[in-house]
Amino acid sequence: MLNELDERIVHALAEDARRSFADIGQIVGLSAPAVKRRVDRLRATGAITGFTVRVDPAALGWETEGFIEIYCRRNTSPESIKRGLERYPEVASASTVTGEADAIVQVFASDMRHFERVLERIAGEHFVERTKSVLVLSPLMRRFTSGAPT
Amino acid sequence: MLNELDERIVHALAEDARRSFADIGQIVGLSAPAVKRRVDRLRATGAITGFTVRVDPAALGWETEGFIEIYCRRNTSPESIKRGLERYPEVASASTVTGEADAIVQVFASDMRHFERVLERIAGEHFVERTKSVLVLSPLMRRFTSGAPT
DNA sequence: GGTGAAACGGTCGATCG
DNA sequence: CGATCGACCGTTTCACC
């Protein structure tokens, strides 16, 4: 849990993770070393797990985005799903979920053919029974990143 | 579109956006100024849209994550969905999609009660006809962030 | 938390492969 | 294109108040 100052620091970093500590200090009203101490502490406690780049998938040639719901065979552990999906560079995020499906996977592909190929390969994984997928029409918001780099 | 060197630079930044250009150069086999020139170019062309922080929602007190599928009333534009959802700090990402639902919204809440409150408020938005939601059990992967800060 | 100083990294132009 | 060098300046980082 964080106090208000920490939240404002995280917010400043969420907007631009390469801002200098002095800049952030100006925004939140602290000196640069004070900001650094707090950021160090936030990293040590695990509230901040790292810094990453924000990319435009289209500019990178990843024009097609979609979500694939995975229905697994019995007795599939989250770890094996993770291990199975990690080999796909097209997979941006994945979570196990409640409901009918077992996992939701976010995929970026260069085009529809590429997406279809990825879908077929994932559907062919030994732990996958069937899939259901939707395509993203337009991304409306994208606020921050959570979790650890994988 | 990028060549392989650019992709490796983006990958290095995706792992740690605060790495120095010299470090990245070591990884990809270039000098620091060469890396900087390429990163500058990637930003100029819009392939890289910024840098952001990677947070642990749990450490920030956001223990409950879920996806809400939104079924809209007729004639709802993506823009009005976006405007409607922007007011929720709990919404991390949102996209319009193909399929039965009109949009998929990723939500972080402090606990189940909080999630339920957000769900009810979103379900009560004038443009929302009904919703369907799933809870995230465990996040398996989280690779990068796309799009612009909102 | 702030201050000040030293070490480090970013940035630029010039020059060469 | 990229490497390397030198120079300048901002940033990070640390010991200390």
Short mmCIF file of C-alpha atoms (C1' of nucleotides) in Angstrom, two decimals:
data_model
loop_
_atom_site.label_atom_id
_atom_site.label_comp_id
_atom_site.label_asym_id
_atom_site.label_seq_id
_atom_site.Cartn_x
_atom_site.Cartn_y
_atom_site.Cartn_z
CA MET A 1 0.00 0.00 0.00
CA LEU A 2 1.26 3.49 -0.81
CA ASN A 3 0.69 6.99 0.41
CA GLU A 4 -0.40 9.80 -1.84
CA LEU A 5 3.15 10.92 -2.63
CA ASP A 6 4.10 7.45 -3.81
CA GLU A 7 1.03 7.27 -5.99
CA ARG A 8 1.90 10.53 -7.64
CA ILE A 9 5.44 9.30 -8.28
CA VAL A 10 4.10 6.10 -9.84
CA HIS A 11 1.71 8.17 -11.92
CA ALA A 12 4.54 10.39 -13.16
CA LEU A 13 6.53 7.29 -14.09
CA ALA A 14 3.52 5.72 -15.77
CA GLU A 15 3.35 8.72 -18.09
CA ASP A 16 7.06 8.65 -18.83
CA ALA A 17 9.32 6.12 -17.19
CA ARG A 18 12.46 7.87 -18.40
CA ARG A 19 11.72 11.12 -16.64
CA SER A 20 14.58 12.18 -14.40
CA PHE A 21 14.21 12.08 -10.63
CA ALA A 22 14.59 15.85 -10.63
CA ASP A 23 11.63 16.22 -13.01
CA ILE A 24 9.50 13.92 -10.93
CA GLY A 25 10.57 15.87 -7.86
CA GLN A 26 9.31 19.06 -9.47
CA ILE A 27 5.97 17.42 -10.18
CA VAL A 28 5.43 15.94 -6.74
CA GLY A 29 7.28 18.54 -4.71
CA LEU A 30 10.36 16.64 -3.58
CA SER A 31 14.09 16.79 -4.22
CA ALA A 32 15.64 14.35 -6.70
CA PRO A 33 17.34 12.20 -4.05
CA ALA A 34 14.10 11.99 -2.09
CA VAL A 35 12.30 10.75 -5.20
CA LYS A 36 15.06 8.23 -5.85
CA ARG A 37 14.82 6.91 -2.31
CA ARG A 38 11.08 6.39 -2.73
CA VAL A 39 11.43 4.76 -6.13
CA ASP A 40 14.13 2.48 -4.74
CA ARG A 41 11.83 1.58 -1.89
CA LEU A 42 8.91 0.96 -4.28
CA ARG A 43 11.13 -1.38 -6.28
CA ALA A 44 12.39 -3.12 -3.16
CA THR A 45 8.89 -3.74 -1.85
CA GLY A 46 7.77 -4.94 -5.28
CA ALA A 47 5.21 -2.22 -5.96
CA ILE A 48 7.27 -1.23 -9.00
CA THR A 49 8.52 -4.31 -10.82
CA GLY A 50 10.31 -2.58 -13.66
CA PHE A 51 10.13 -0.18 -16.55
CA THR A 52 9.06 -0.99 -20.06
CA VAL A 53 8.57 0.53 -23.46
CA ARG A 54 5.24 1.52 -24.95
CA VAL A 55 5.05 0.40 -28.55
CA ASP A 56 2.65 1.00 -31.40
CA PRO A 57 1.91 -2.50 -32.66
CA ALA A 58 0.82 -1.17 -36.05
CA ALA A 59 4.11 0.71 -36.54
CA LEU A 60 5.89 -2.51 -35.68
CA GLY A 61 3.88 -4.31 -38.31
CA TRP A 62 1.52 -6.00 -35.84
CA GLU A 63 -1.73 -4.82 -37.34
CA THR A 64 -3.98 -7.52 -36.03
CA GLU A 65 -4.87 -7.93 -32.38
CA GLY A 66 -7.18 -10.42 -30.78
CA PHE A 67 -8.14 -12.30 -27.66
CA ILE A 68 -8.14 -16.07 -27.62
CA GLU A 69 -10.07 -17.89 -24.95
CA ILE A 70 -8.54 -21.25 -24.21
CA TYR A 71 -10.50 -24.25 -22.96
CA CYS A 72 -8.03 -26.72 -21.52
CA ARG A 73 -8.01 -30.44 -21.01
CA ARG A 74 -8.56 -31.63 -17.46
CA ASN A 75 -5.69 -31.28 -15.04
CA THR A 76 -3.83 -28.58 -16.90
CA SER A 77 -1.88 -26.42 -14.46
CA PRO A 78 -1.45 -22.68 -14.96
CA GLU A 79 2.29 -23.37 -15.17
CA SER A 80 1.95 -25.64 -18.17
CA ILE A 81 -0.27 -23.12 -19.91
CA LYS A 82 2.35 -20.50 -19.25
CA ARG A 83 5.18 -22.68 -20.48
CA GLY A 84 3.21 -23.58 -23.56
CA LEU A 85 2.40 -19.97 -24.44
CA GLU A 86 5.79 -18.50 -23.66
CA ARG A 87 7.17 -19.89 -26.89
CA TYR A 88 4.88 -17.62 -28.92
CA PRO A 89 6.32 -14.17 -29.50
CA GLU A 90 2.83 -13.16 -30.66
CA VAL A 91 1.38 -13.61 -27.17
CA ALA A 92 1.38 -10.30 -25.30
CA SER A 93 -0.45 -11.35 -22.18
CA ALA A 94 -2.22 -14.33 -20.72
CA SER A 95 -4.24 -15.01 -17.58
CA THR A 96 -6.21 -17.87 -16.19
CA VAL A 97 -9.78 -16.84 -15.56
CA THR A 98 -13.06 -17.88 -14.01
CA GLY A 99 -16.01 -18.73 -16.22
CA GLU A 100 -16.28 -21.19 -19.04
CA ALA A 101 -12.85 -20.62 -20.54
CA ASP A 102 -9.69 -21.45 -18.62
CA ALA A 103 -7.46 -18.71 -19.91
CA ILE A 104 -7.61 -15.50 -21.92
CA VAL A 105 -4.68 -14.79 -24.20
CA GLN A 106 -3.95 -11.50 -25.92
CA VAL A 107 -2.26 -11.94 -29.29
CA PHE A 108 -0.67 -9.52 -31.74
CA ALA A 109 -0.10 -10.71 -35.30
CA SER A 110 1.07 -9.01 -38.45
CA ASP A 111 -2.14 -9.71 -40.34
CA MET A 112 -5.14 -11.95 -40.41
CA ARG A 113 -3.28 -14.87 -41.97
CA HIS A 114 -0.63 -14.62 -39.31
CA PHE A 115 -3.29 -14.45 -36.59
CA GLU A 116 -5.01 -17.50 -37.99
CA ARG A 117 -1.73 -19.41 -38.05
CA VAL A 118 -1.03 -18.54 -34.41
CA LEU A 119 -4.57 -19.48 -33.47
CA GLU A 120 -4.23 -22.85 -35.17
CA ARG A 121 -0.92 -23.56 -33.53
CA ILE A 122 -2.24 -22.64 -30.09
CA ALA A 123 -5.36 -24.69 -30.70
CA GLY A 124 -3.06 -27.57 -31.51
CA GLU A 125 -1.17 -27.43 -28.21
CA HIS A 126 -1.54 -30.65 -26.29
CA PHE A 127 -3.18 -28.95 -23.31
CA VAL A 128 -5.77 -27.11 -25.43
CA GLU A 129 -9.16 -28.67 -26.00
CA ARG A 130 -10.76 -25.85 -27.96
CA THR A 131 -10.55 -22.10 -28.39
CA LYS A 132 -12.83 -19.16 -28.98
CA SER A 133 -11.45 -15.92 -30.28
CA VAL A 134 -12.41 -12.34 -30.93
CA LEU A 135 -10.58 -9.71 -32.93
CA VAL A 136 -9.89 -6.23 -31.62
CA LEU A 137 -11.51 -3.55 -33.76
CA SER A 138 -10.02 -0.50 -32.08
CA PRO A 139 -7.99 -0.16 -28.90
CA LEU A 140 -9.64 2.53 -26.77
CA MET A 141 -7.37 2.78 -23.74
CA ARG A 142 -4.11 1.38 -22.47
CA ARG A 143 -3.02 2.72 -19.16
CA PHE A 144 -0.14 0.86 -17.60
CA THR A 145 1.56 -2.46 -17.42
CA SER A 146 1.38 -4.90 -14.57
CA GLY A 147 3.37 -7.91 -13.64
CA ALA A 148 6.90 -9.02 -14.32
CA PRO A 149 8.71 -9.25 -17.65
CA THR A 150 8.58 -12.77 -19.03
CA MET B 1 8.38 -1.88 -40.03
CA LEU B 2 11.69 -2.63 -38.30
CA ASN B 3 14.73 -4.64 -39.04
CA GLU B 4 16.11 -7.24 -36.68
CA LEU B 5 18.43 -4.80 -34.90
CA ASP B 6 15.52 -2.47 -34.09
CA GLU B 7 13.50 -5.39 -32.80
CA ARG B 8 16.28 -6.39 -30.47
CA ILE B 9 16.57 -2.82 -29.21
CA VAL B 10 12.83 -2.70 -28.56
CA HIS B 11 13.09 -6.03 -26.81
CA ALA B 12 15.91 -4.78 -24.59
CA LEU B 13 13.83 -1.72 -23.72
CA ALA B 14 10.77 -3.86 -23.09
CA GLU B 15 12.73 -5.73 -20.43
CA ASP B 16 14.04 -2.57 -18.83
CA ALA B 17 13.20 0.81 -20.25
CA ARG B 18 15.74 2.56 -18.03
CA ARG B 19 18.70 0.64 -19.33
CA SER B 20 21.43 2.96 -20.60
CA PHE B 21 22.11 3.18 -24.32
CA ALA B 22 25.55 1.74 -23.65
CA ASP B 23 23.98 -1.31 -21.98
CA ILE B 24 21.60 -1.79 -24.88
CA GLY B 25 24.52 -1.41 -27.24
CA GLN B 26 26.31 -4.24 -25.44
CA ILE B 27 23.26 -6.45 -25.80
CA VAL B 28 22.58 -5.79 -29.46
CA GLY B 29 26.15 -5.21 -30.56
CA LEU B 30 26.13 -1.47 -31.29
CA SER B 31 27.71 1.62 -29.78
CA ALA B 32 25.72 3.86 -27.47
CA PRO B 33 25.31 6.71 -29.99
CA ALA B 34 24.15 4.25 -32.64
CA VAL B 35 21.54 2.89 -30.25
CA LYS B 36 20.40 6.39 -29.40
CA ARG B 37 20.00 7.30 -33.06
CA ARG B 38 17.86 4.23 -33.64
CA VAL B 39 15.74 4.82 -30.56
CA ASP B 40 15.25 8.45 -31.61
CA ARG B 41 14.17 7.26 -35.02
CA LEU B 42 11.80 4.67 -33.54
CA ARG B 43 10.20 7.41 -31.44
CA ALA B 44 10.01 9.78 -34.41
CA THR B 45 8.31 7.21 -36.60
CA GLY B 46 5.91 6.30 -33.82
CA ALA B 47 7.04 2.71 -33.37
CA ILE B 48 7.96 3.59 -29.77
CA THR B 49 5.31 5.82 -28.22
CA GLY B 50 6.82 6.18 -24.78
CA PHE B 51 8.09 4.48 -21.68
CA THR B 52 6.07 3.38 -18.71
CA VAL B 53 6.37 1.73 -15.35
CA ARG B 54 5.55 -1.88 -14.63
CA VAL B 55 3.58 -2.15 -11.41
CA ASP B 56 2.42 -5.00 -9.23
CA PRO B 57 -1.29 -4.32 -8.81
CA ALA B 58 -1.37 -6.42 -5.65
CA ALA B 59 1.42 -4.40 -4.03
CA LEU B 60 -0.52 -1.28 -4.94
CA GLY B 61 -3.59 -2.70 -3.27
CA TRP B 62 -5.32 -3.75 -6.51
CA GLU B 63 -5.81 -7.40 -5.70
CA THR B 64 -8.74 -8.15 -7.98
CA GLU B 65 -8.49 -8.18 -11.75
CA GLY B 66 -11.14 -9.01 -14.28
CA PHE B 67 -12.40 -8.59 -17.81
CA ILE B 68 -15.81 -7.06 -18.47
CA GLU B 69 -17.45 -7.65 -21.82
CA ILE B 70 -19.75 -4.80 -22.70
CA TYR B 71 -22.83 -5.17 -24.87
CA CYS B 72 -23.82 -1.71 -26.07
CA ARG B 73 -27.04 -0.13 -27.18
CA ARG B 74 -27.42 0.43 -30.90
CA ASN B 75 -25.51 3.29 -32.42
CA THR B 76 -22.89 3.58 -29.75
CA SER B 77 -19.62 4.86 -31.21
CA PRO B 78 -16.22 3.67 -29.99
CA GLU B 79 -15.56 7.27 -28.97
CA SER B 80 -18.49 7.39 -26.59
CA ILE B 81 -17.43 4.08 -25.05
CA LYS B 82 -13.96 5.50 -24.59
CA ARG B 83 -15.24 8.74 -23.07
CA GLY B 84 -17.53 6.79 -20.77
CA LEU B 85 -14.78 4.49 -19.52
CA GLU B 86 -12.04 7.07 -19.17
CA ARG B 87 -13.59 8.36 -16.00
CA TYR B 88 -12.89 5.05 -14.23
CA PRO B 89 -9.39 4.87 -12.75
CA GLU B 90 -10.03 1.13 -12.34
CA VAL B 91 -10.07 0.58 -16.10
CA ALA B 92 -6.62 -0.43 -17.31
CA SER B 93 -7.44 -1.13 -20.93
CA ALA B 94 -10.39 -1.31 -23.27
CA SER B 95 -10.93 -2.33 -26.87
CA THR B 96 -13.87 -2.72 -29.18
CA VAL B 97 -14.06 -6.26 -30.51
CA THR B 98 -15.78 -8.53 -32.99
CA GLY B 99 -18.15 -11.20 -31.77
CA GLU B 100 -21.17 -10.93 -29.55
CA ALA B 101 -19.80 -8.32 -27.17
CA ASP B 102 -18.96 -4.83 -28.36
CA ALA B 103 -16.00 -4.14 -26.09
CA ILE B 104 -13.67 -5.88 -23.68
CA VAL B 105 -12.55 -3.90 -20.65
CA GLN B 106 -9.76 -4.86 -18.27
CA VAL B 107 -10.40 -3.72 -14.72
CA PHE B 108 -8.27 -3.65 -11.56
CA ALA B 109 -10.02 -3.25 -8.22
CA SER B 110 -8.88 -3.40 -4.64
CA ASP B 111 -11.11 -6.34 -3.77
CA MET B 112 -14.23 -8.14 -4.84
CA ARG B 113 -16.58 -5.58 -3.35
CA HIS B 114 -14.76 -2.83 -5.19
CA PHE B 115 -14.87 -4.84 -8.43
CA GLU B 116 -18.57 -5.38 -8.03
CA ARG B 117 -19.12 -1.67 -7.47
CA VAL B 118 -17.19 -0.80 -10.63
CA LEU B 119 -19.07 -3.45 -12.57
CA GLU B 120 -22.40 -2.08 -11.42
CA ARG B 121 -21.45 1.48 -12.28
CA ILE B 122 -20.22 0.47 -15.74
CA ALA B 123 -23.34 -1.64 -16.29
CA GLY B 124 -25.35 1.47 -15.41
CA GLU B 125 -23.71 3.65 -18.07
CA HIS B 126 -26.27 4.93 -20.54
CA PHE B 127 -24.57 3.24 -23.50
CA VAL B 128 -24.37 -0.17 -21.83
CA GLU B 129 -27.11 -2.68 -22.37
CA ARG B 130 -25.60 -5.58 -20.47
CA THR B 131 -22.27 -6.95 -19.36
CA LYS B 132 -20.58 -10.27 -18.88
CA SER B 133 -17.50 -10.54 -16.75
CA VAL B 134 -14.78 -12.96 -15.77
CA LEU B 135 -12.25 -12.71 -12.96
CA VAL B 136 -8.56 -13.27 -13.45
CA LEU B 137 -7.26 -16.16 -11.37
CA SER B 138 -3.57 -15.77 -12.11
CA PRO B 139 -1.73 -13.58 -14.54
CA LEU B 140 0.64 -15.80 -16.55
CA MET B 141 2.42 -13.36 -18.83
CA ARG B 142 2.63 -9.65 -19.44
CA ARG B 143 5.04 -8.68 -22.13
CA PHE B 144 4.76 -5.09 -23.25
CA THR B 145 2.47 -2.16 -23.48
CA SER B 146 0.97 -0.77 -26.62
CA GLY B 147 -0.69 2.47 -27.46
CA ALA B 148 -0.47 5.95 -26.03
CA PRO B 149 -0.88 7.03 -22.42
CA THR B 150 -4.46 8.06 -21.74
"C1'" DG C 1 13.83 15.09 3.63
"C1'" DG C 2 17.42 18.36 1.86
"C1'" DT C 3 22.36 19.51 0.30
"C1'" DG C 4 26.50 19.29 -2.09
"C1'" DA C 5 30.03 16.84 -4.59
"C1'" DA C 6 31.78 13.12 -7.25
"C1'" DA C 7 30.83 9.52 -10.60
"C1'" DC C 8 28.21 8.30 -14.38
"C1'" DG C 9 25.51 8.54 -18.53
"C1'" DG C 10 23.39 11.34 -22.39
"C1'" DT C 11 24.24 14.08 -26.21
"C1'" DC C 12 26.60 16.34 -29.96
"C1'" DG C 13 29.78 17.23 -33.68
"C1'" DA C 14 33.84 15.74 -36.04
"C1'" DT C 15 36.26 12.22 -38.16
"C1'" DC C 16 37.20 7.75 -39.94
"C1'" DG C 17 35.96 2.83 -41.70
"C1'" DC D 1 25.43 2.95 -41.86
"C1'" DG D 2 28.31 2.48 -37.88
"C1'" DA D 3 32.70 3.26 -34.64
"C1'" DT D 4 35.33 6.24 -31.94
"C1'" DC D 5 36.81 10.25 -29.55
"C1'" DG D 6 36.38 14.46 -26.83
"C1'" DA D 7 33.79 17.73 -24.69
"C1'" DC D 8 29.88 19.49 -22.17
"C1'" DC D 9 26.16 19.08 -19.35
"C1'" DG D 10 22.43 16.92 -16.86
"C1'" DT D 11 21.51 12.90 -13.86
"C1'" DT D 12 22.34 9.59 -10.53
"C1'" DT D 13 24.13 8.40 -6.35
"C1'" DC D 14 26.22 8.76 -1.83
"C1'" DA D 15 27.74 10.61 2.52
"C1'" DC D 16 26.30 13.87 5.58
"C1'" DC D 17 23.12 17.40 7.85
#
